[in-house]
Amino acid sequence: MPYKVSHGKALEVTYSPYEVFARIQHEEIQFIDLQFTGLTGRFHHTTISANTFTPEHMRDGLPKLDGSSIIGFASINDSDLLLKPDPNTFEIIPWMTENKTARLL
């Protein structure tokens, strides 16, 4: 969760899927990096075009992941998984200046 400090206290900042989507459009984000960890704690990600991303993807998830390719996730028969991004983890990746990219966990 993101926080901001006000009067010496940390206050939790929350975003709705629609606020994140509006920011993606306003900031002219080109790519969304969807990040997650496997069962062993290993970091994984997949990148999608921002123009295919909708607020509903944050609500319903994206059918974007083949779990059989990740150790411990699923067998080949049960491998279709959803990525369900948390809107509160949205952040623009500052070093990606040429192809503006943001990430969601």
XYZ file of C-alpha atoms in Angstrom:
105
model
C 0.000 0.000 0.000
C 1.249 3.493 -0.720
C 1.426 5.987 2.112
C 1.837 9.731 2.426
C 3.004 11.610 5.496
C 0.769 14.330 6.883
C 1.493 16.114 10.165
C 4.064 13.463 11.065
C 1.673 10.541 10.540
C 1.678 7.963 7.758
C -1.693 7.874 6.012
C -2.671 5.031 3.707
C -3.430 6.088 0.139
C -5.965 4.008 -1.787
C -6.896 4.131 -5.461
C -9.931 2.802 -7.294
C -9.455 0.948 -10.593
C -11.009 3.952 -12.355
C -8.538 6.382 -10.744
C -5.634 4.203 -11.902
C -7.083 3.970 -15.410
C -7.487 7.765 -15.572
C -3.873 8.191 -14.475
C -2.693 5.720 -17.138
C -4.423 7.860 -19.761
C -3.356 11.214 -18.288
C 0.308 10.163 -17.966
C 0.237 8.596 -21.468
C 1.473 5.239 -20.195
C 2.279 2.866 -23.073
C 2.908 -0.403 -21.204
C 1.745 -2.045 -17.983
C 4.165 -4.422 -16.258
C 2.122 -6.933 -14.238
C 4.362 -8.266 -11.455
C 3.862 -11.208 -9.086
C 5.813 -13.795 -7.110
C 5.696 -17.558 -7.394
C 5.226 -19.953 -4.491
C 8.983 -20.029 -3.885
C 9.177 -16.217 -3.758
C 10.740 -15.846 -7.195
C 9.763 -12.651 -9.002
C 7.821 -12.943 -12.290
C 6.189 -10.447 -14.619
C 4.394 -10.043 -17.909
C 4.021 -6.803 -19.849
C 0.919 -5.747 -21.762
C 0.051 -2.767 -23.934
C -1.692 -0.057 -21.911
C -4.281 0.467 -24.653
C -5.640 -3.051 -24.017
C -5.892 -2.553 -20.236
C -9.236 -1.597 -18.625
C -10.506 -0.908 -15.091
C -12.415 -4.193 -15.354
C -9.092 -6.049 -15.575
C -8.323 -4.850 -12.041
C -11.763 -5.925 -10.864
C -12.066 -9.257 -12.707
C -8.442 -10.166 -13.469
C -6.597 -10.841 -16.720
C -6.520 -14.361 -18.192
C -2.852 -13.865 -18.987
C -0.923 -16.506 -17.101
C 0.015 -20.083 -17.957
C 0.643 -21.468 -14.485
C 2.303 -24.645 -15.774
C 5.393 -22.626 -16.694
C 5.922 -21.517 -13.070
C 7.322 -24.038 -10.577
C 4.709 -25.103 -8.038
C 1.750 -23.280 -9.592
C -0.239 -25.799 -11.618
C -0.070 -28.825 -13.860
C -0.516 -28.428 -17.603
C -4.179 -29.526 -17.273
C -5.022 -26.848 -14.675
C -2.687 -24.112 -15.819
C -4.950 -21.221 -16.830
C -4.662 -18.565 -14.120
C -5.792 -14.955 -13.723
C -3.615 -12.020 -12.796
C -5.644 -9.670 -10.598
C -3.718 -6.409 -10.175
C -4.097 -4.385 -6.984
C -4.831 -0.752 -7.962
C -3.022 0.444 -4.815
C 0.288 -0.864 -6.195
C 0.233 1.318 -9.338
C 3.501 3.143 -9.880
C 5.158 4.683 -12.914
C 8.606 3.196 -13.559
C 10.789 6.336 -13.634
C 13.708 4.937 -15.672
C 11.417 3.813 -18.525
C 11.283 7.190 -20.286
C 11.217 6.162 -23.951
C 8.314 3.693 -23.688
C 6.535 5.030 -20.618
C 5.715 2.056 -18.400
C 3.883 1.575 -15.117
C 3.721 -1.458 -12.873
C 1.011 -3.165 -10.887
C 1.428 -6.062 -8.471
